[in-house]
Amino acid sequence: MQTRAAIYVRVSTLEQAENGWSIDGQISDIRNYCDSKDYKVVRIFKDAGFSGGDMKRPALQKMIEHGSNKAFEVVILWKYDRLSRNNIDFPALLHYLKTHDIVVESVNEPTPNDGSPYNEFVVGILGLVSSLERRVITMRTQMGIKKRLEAGYYKGSHPPYGYDYNQDTGHLDPHPIESKAVVVAFQKYLEYESLNQVRNFLEKMEYPTKKGGNWGITSIRSILRNRVYLGYYIYDGIIRMNEDIKLIDEETFEKVQHLMDERGKYSPMYKHNGKAALRAKEADFMDMGDEEVEAYLQQKADMPPCPRCDGQITVCKWGFRDSPTVGRLQQYYCRDCNYEFEQFPELPPREDVEPCPHCDSVYKVRKEGTAKNTAGERYQKYYCGGCERWFR
C-alpha cells in the first residue's frame, strides 16, 4: 500500500518579493519528490502570505487537525522552515506529529528518517537556523521602520483607513472619500454613543471599507482608537507630527476615548470575560452574586493545566467550521508562559462525510444547491480537500 502524503507549503509576502518563492513552485518540486518516493498525495495545505512565526496559520491548523485523525503518514515540506521559524514551535510541531506516527520530510534538506538521535539533532539544528534567520529579518525590518520614522516618513507602505501612501514623498495623503468616513465615524459616535449604530450609518451612506466588504465593529473601534488621525506617525516609542494628515482635532479625539472607556466598563464582554468579571465586581461595575463567582471559579478549576508550565489555562476559541472538531473547544492560552497551543482530542468520525472516490481522504462535504444553480435545491456538490476536487 502506498504511503499517504500531505503537502504543506507556505510563503510570506516578503519571501515571495525578495526570493521569488511561490506556492506553485514549491508544490511542483514536492510532487516530483513524492513521485520519486512513490508517495500518494492525499492532502495539500497552503498558507500564502503568512509568517513562519505565526502559529495561527489556517492551513497549518487544518494539517494538524487532519493529522490527528490519521489522514496521512508523512508530511512533505519544501524546506523545514516552511513549517515554523520559531525555535519553540518547530520542535513542538515535530513532537506532536511524531506522537501521531507522522513523519516530516524536506525536499531540499534531506535527512535520514530513521528516528535516530542523529536525525533529530540535524532537524533540530535546521530549525534553530530558521529561527535565527527569522529574528534577523524581524530586527532588520524594525530598524528600517525606525529609521524611516526618525527621518519623518511614514513607517511603511500599507496605509491605515482614510489615507493613501504616496511613494514619491514617503508620506500619507488623505483619501478623498475614506477621510470623510473617518470624520463621520468620530462625529456619529459622539452622537449615537454606539459602535453598532455608527456601523449602520456608514453602511447606509455607502462609505467604502478598505477592501470593499461590509463594515465591522472591530474595524470601527480600531479607527476610533488610532492616533494617526491626530497627525501622528507612531512606532515603538517614536512619535513624529505631520499636520498635513490631521483629520481629527484633539478635543474630539479625547471625548471619543473617554466615552469608549466608560461604555466599555459596562459591556457584556467586560462583565463576563474571565478575570475581568472579578475585577468588575471589585470595582463595583456590576453586581455579581456569590453563585456566579463560584461557577466561574469552578469553570477555571475544570480546565486542564498548561503542559508547558502547569499554569492555569483558558479557552481561546472553538473548532473550525466543517471540521471533525467543530463545536469542540480547541485552542488554549496560558497567561503564565504567554503561550497559545492546540489540543486535538481523538473524536469519533463524523456522520456527514464519506470517503472520497478519487483518493483516500475521509472528507467529502456536501453543498446544497442555490438559486444560481439551474437544479436549485436538487443540486448537490461535493468537495475533497485531499485531491482538491469538486464533483457531483
XYZ file of C-alpha atoms in Angstrom:
392
model
C 0.000 0.000 0.000
C 1.312 3.421 -0.946
C 2.319 5.812 1.812
C -0.212 8.633 2.080
C 1.479 12.028 1.980
C 0.337 15.535 2.805
C 1.978 18.549 1.168
C 2.409 21.670 3.285
C 3.604 24.860 1.587
C 3.975 28.394 2.904
C 5.339 31.673 1.630
C 5.388 35.082 3.257
C 4.892 38.264 1.249
C 8.491 39.330 1.919
C 9.971 35.973 0.850
C 7.993 35.976 -2.378
C 9.161 39.507 -3.182
C 12.848 39.012 -2.318
C 13.482 35.371 -3.289
C 10.806 34.694 -5.880
C 9.495 31.711 -3.939
C 5.953 30.751 -4.867
C 3.313 28.315 -3.677
C 3.010 26.651 -7.087
C 6.783 26.283 -7.391
C 7.007 24.558 -4.018
C 4.122 22.214 -4.846
C 5.720 21.276 -8.170
C 9.042 20.360 -6.511
C 7.291 18.401 -3.771
C 5.135 16.449 -6.246
C 8.278 15.399 -8.114
C 9.779 14.313 -4.793
C 6.656 12.288 -3.940
C 6.735 10.603 -7.346
C 10.349 9.565 -6.761
C 9.400 8.119 -3.359
C 6.172 6.516 -4.658
C 4.103 8.535 -2.172
C 0.397 9.113 -2.775
C -0.538 12.775 -2.251
C -3.861 12.921 -0.390
C -3.746 16.451 1.067
C -2.370 19.842 0.040
C -2.226 22.600 2.656
C -1.367 26.135 1.504
C -0.552 29.187 3.631
C 0.114 32.179 1.366
C 1.244 35.456 2.905
C 1.850 34.090 6.423
C 4.975 34.449 8.547
C 6.799 31.351 9.752
C 6.465 32.640 13.304
C 2.667 32.674 13.162
C 1.100 29.529 14.627
C -2.425 30.647 13.704
C -1.966 29.885 10.002
C -5.257 28.372 8.721
C -3.690 25.624 6.617
C -1.236 24.668 9.381
C -4.098 24.281 11.846
C -6.014 22.114 9.362
C -2.925 19.978 8.731
C -2.547 19.322 12.475
C -6.252 18.601 12.725
C -6.299 16.156 9.813
C -3.088 14.529 11.005
C -4.620 13.775 14.395
C -7.339 11.855 12.530
C -4.793 9.635 10.731
C -5.425 11.129 7.289
C -1.782 10.658 6.185
C 1.518 9.123 7.305
C 4.040 11.695 6.091
C 4.193 15.482 5.667
C 6.406 16.780 2.859
C 7.912 20.274 3.086
C 9.923 22.263 0.577
C 12.205 23.297 3.464
C 11.856 22.734 7.192
C 11.399 26.460 7.810
C 8.099 26.256 5.899
C 6.689 24.527 8.982
C 7.882 27.127 11.501
C 10.668 29.634 12.091
C 10.192 29.625 15.865
C 12.691 27.606 17.915
C 9.936 26.635 20.385
C 7.089 25.923 17.979
C 9.229 23.951 15.486
C 10.250 21.091 17.824
C 6.779 21.169 19.411
C 5.169 20.600 16.000
C 7.617 17.811 15.166
C 6.905 16.152 18.502
C 3.143 16.445 18.047
C 3.259 14.897 14.570
C 5.612 12.176 15.800
C 3.171 11.184 18.564
C 0.595 10.600 15.811
C 3.056 8.461 13.808
C 3.551 11.147 11.159
C 6.988 11.609 9.589
C 8.157 15.023 8.346
C 10.424 15.191 5.282
C 12.065 18.105 3.475
C 12.732 18.164 -0.266
C 15.758 20.476 -0.102
C 17.127 19.333 3.268
C 17.115 15.531 3.111
C 17.782 13.719 6.387
C 17.587 10.028 7.304
C 14.083 9.461 8.661
C 15.108 6.513 10.813
C 14.183 8.021 14.164
C 17.835 8.068 15.191
C 19.260 10.709 17.562
C 21.405 11.946 14.649
C 18.337 12.669 12.542
C 16.579 14.525 15.370
C 19.763 16.512 16.037
C 20.152 17.604 12.393
C 16.495 18.571 12.055
C 16.691 20.469 15.351
C 19.733 22.434 14.153
C 17.943 23.319 10.908
C 15.014 24.578 12.971
C 17.313 26.764 15.093
C 18.916 28.208 11.946
C 15.465 29.090 10.587
C 14.563 30.728 13.898
C 17.764 32.801 13.773
C 17.023 33.896 10.191
C 13.524 34.984 11.208
C 14.836 37.028 14.127
C 17.434 38.710 11.924
C 14.761 39.569 9.332
C 12.489 40.945 12.067
C 15.325 43.002 13.559
C 16.269 44.490 10.184
C 12.645 45.293 9.403
C 12.176 47.046 12.745
C 15.406 49.008 12.292
C 14.275 50.116 8.829
C 10.905 51.263 10.159
C 12.529 53.229 12.989
C 14.955 54.958 10.611
C 12.112 55.971 8.312
C 10.104 57.348 11.212
C 13.080 59.213 12.666
C 13.566 60.830 9.257
C 9.938 62.000 9.355
C 8.486 59.489 6.884
C 5.590 57.068 7.353
C 6.673 53.716 8.796
C 5.620 51.551 5.823
C 3.719 51.300 2.571
C 0.398 49.957 3.911
C -1.705 52.987 4.868
C -4.406 52.968 7.556
C -8.007 53.581 6.589
C -8.539 57.157 5.412
C -5.207 57.512 3.637
C -3.223 56.582 0.551
C 0.530 56.032 0.627
C 2.490 58.447 -1.575
C 5.574 56.615 -2.849
C 7.145 59.825 -4.151
C 7.063 61.689 -0.825
C 7.047 58.753 1.606
C 4.060 60.273 3.410
C 0.357 59.581 3.766
C -2.177 61.506 1.688
C -5.799 61.792 2.900
C -8.115 59.705 0.725
C -10.917 61.910 -0.692
C -13.734 59.556 0.403
C -12.235 57.445 3.192
C -11.046 60.523 5.104
C -14.641 61.805 5.163
C -15.798 58.450 6.551
C -13.262 58.771 9.387
C -14.555 62.223 10.347
C -18.150 60.975 10.164
C -17.317 57.956 12.359
C -15.965 60.196 15.143
C -18.908 62.588 14.909
C -21.554 59.874 14.865
C -20.019 58.001 17.790
C -20.308 61.122 19.942
C -23.901 61.453 18.734
C -25.050 57.821 18.962
C -22.663 56.514 21.665
C -22.853 53.142 19.899
C -20.385 51.391 17.597
C -23.216 49.372 16.086
C -25.172 52.493 15.127
C -22.036 54.048 13.639
C -21.587 50.908 11.554
C -25.203 51.038 10.390
C -24.830 54.699 9.433
C -21.649 54.076 7.423
C -23.354 51.191 5.638
C -26.431 53.302 4.938
C -24.339 56.145 3.481
C -22.343 53.554 1.456
C -18.930 54.628 2.678
C -16.466 52.035 1.334
C -14.205 49.902 3.507
C -10.533 49.419 2.649
C -11.152 46.049 0.996
C -14.661 46.690 -0.295
C -16.522 44.492 2.189
C -19.000 45.290 4.931
C -18.188 47.423 7.938
C -17.345 45.586 11.153
C -17.403 46.697 14.781
C -13.713 45.834 15.216
C -12.698 47.997 12.244
C -14.651 50.985 13.538
C -13.216 50.561 17.025
C -9.688 50.499 15.557
C -10.370 53.714 13.645
C -11.679 55.496 16.729
C -8.594 54.422 18.727
C -5.969 55.280 16.111
C -3.914 58.401 16.903
C -2.738 58.700 13.301
C -5.862 60.802 12.678
C -4.381 63.417 15.032
C -1.463 63.723 12.612
C 0.998 61.434 14.425
C 3.347 58.833 12.997
C 3.936 56.449 15.929
C 6.114 53.346 16.206
C 7.900 51.784 19.194
C 8.056 54.971 21.247
C 8.998 57.193 18.291
C 6.483 59.970 17.539
C 6.585 62.356 14.604
C 3.973 65.033 13.829
C 2.625 65.721 10.342
C -0.073 68.404 10.288
C -0.895 67.641 6.641
C -2.526 64.309 7.528
C -4.508 65.511 10.560
C -8.227 64.648 10.276
C -9.484 64.909 13.882
C -8.847 67.615 16.484
C -7.524 66.736 19.955
C -10.737 67.638 21.786
C -12.949 65.394 19.643
C -10.475 62.518 19.850
C -10.219 62.674 23.653
C -14.011 62.867 24.035
C -14.354 59.709 21.960
C -11.671 57.907 24.004
C -13.334 58.844 27.286
C -16.753 57.735 26.044
C -15.426 54.408 24.746
C -13.613 53.742 28.036
C -16.722 54.478 30.078
C -19.040 52.393 27.905
C -16.524 49.543 27.854
C -16.839 49.144 31.616
C -20.482 48.145 31.265
C -20.293 45.965 28.158
C -21.309 42.279 28.468
C -17.841 41.221 27.306
C -16.220 43.183 30.103
C -18.632 41.867 32.706
C -18.448 38.183 31.832
C -14.980 37.649 30.353
C -12.939 35.669 32.847
C -10.845 37.676 35.291
C -12.436 40.901 34.076
C -15.622 39.730 35.783
C -13.887 39.609 39.148
C -12.195 42.955 38.529
C -15.589 44.423 37.643
C -17.065 43.089 40.888
C -14.251 44.585 42.955
C -14.692 47.940 41.210
C -18.480 47.864 41.738
C -19.031 47.961 37.956
C -21.554 45.139 38.288
C -23.417 43.163 40.913
C -22.116 39.618 40.626
C -23.698 37.185 43.047
C -21.761 34.600 45.038
C -23.200 31.758 42.928
C -21.886 33.372 39.718
C -18.431 33.812 41.232
C -18.445 30.200 42.426
C -19.485 28.955 38.955
C -16.725 30.984 37.326
C -14.070 29.634 39.710
C -15.334 26.077 39.153
C -15.035 26.550 35.392
C -11.402 27.550 35.872
C -10.786 24.565 38.170
C -12.116 22.167 35.499
C -9.604 23.392 32.897
C -6.528 21.177 32.399
C -3.140 22.599 33.459
C -0.719 24.041 30.914
C 1.510 21.229 29.534
C 4.494 23.606 29.435
C 4.436 25.184 32.909
C 1.456 23.611 34.772
C -0.123 27.062 34.942
C -3.837 27.829 34.636
C -5.029 27.936 31.024
C -8.106 29.437 29.421
C -10.006 28.672 26.222
C -9.434 30.900 23.198
C -11.781 29.581 20.549
C -13.725 26.646 19.140
C -13.083 24.054 16.456
C -13.071 25.048 12.811
C -16.239 25.060 10.734
C -16.729 21.958 8.569
C -14.078 20.070 10.557
C -14.385 16.954 12.743
C -13.720 19.153 15.786
C -16.400 21.757 15.097
C -18.106 22.832 18.293
C -15.309 21.434 20.469
C -13.024 23.704 22.482
C -9.710 23.580 20.674
C -7.323 26.436 21.269
C -5.993 27.241 24.711
C -3.938 30.069 26.177
C -1.624 30.109 29.209
C -1.099 33.545 30.728
C 1.817 32.376 32.911
C 4.079 31.434 29.994
C 2.239 33.589 27.411
C 1.736 30.695 25.021
C -1.109 29.557 22.777
C -1.339 25.914 21.813
C -3.661 23.303 20.329
C -5.115 20.191 21.915
C -6.899 17.896 19.498
C -8.790 15.072 21.240
C -9.480 11.846 19.422
C -13.083 12.174 18.257
C -15.465 9.694 16.642
C -15.834 10.042 12.855
C -18.402 12.487 11.573
C -21.603 11.094 10.099
C -21.964 13.780 7.417
C -18.810 12.849 5.477
C -17.960 9.944 3.196
C -14.743 8.600 1.638
C -13.632 10.437 -1.486
C -13.958 8.240 -4.609
C -10.719 9.651 -6.061
C -8.335 9.316 -3.093
C -8.170 8.002 0.459
C -9.404 11.224 2.011
C -12.236 10.963 4.511
C -13.631 14.444 3.927
C -16.430 14.931 1.431
C -18.621 17.873 2.409
C -21.983 18.198 0.688
C -23.065 21.583 -0.645
C -26.759 22.151 -1.299
C -27.889 23.928 -4.442
C -28.575 27.636 -4.500
C -30.781 29.921 -6.562
C -27.888 30.372 -9.006
C -27.923 26.684 -9.875
C -30.333 25.516 -12.553
C -31.165 22.475 -10.425
C -31.948 24.625 -7.392
C -32.193 22.690 -4.143
C -31.824 19.393 -6.029
C -28.234 20.253 -6.884
C -25.595 18.603 -4.714
C -21.887 19.221 -4.963
C -19.006 17.712 -3.039
C -15.503 18.907 -2.288
C -12.485 16.832 -1.316
C -9.688 18.660 0.485
C -7.277 15.820 -0.252
C -7.282 15.904 -4.044
C -8.812 19.393 -4.204
C -11.715 18.404 -6.468
C -15.326 19.469 -6.763
C -17.673 16.793 -8.110
C -21.341 15.854 -8.225
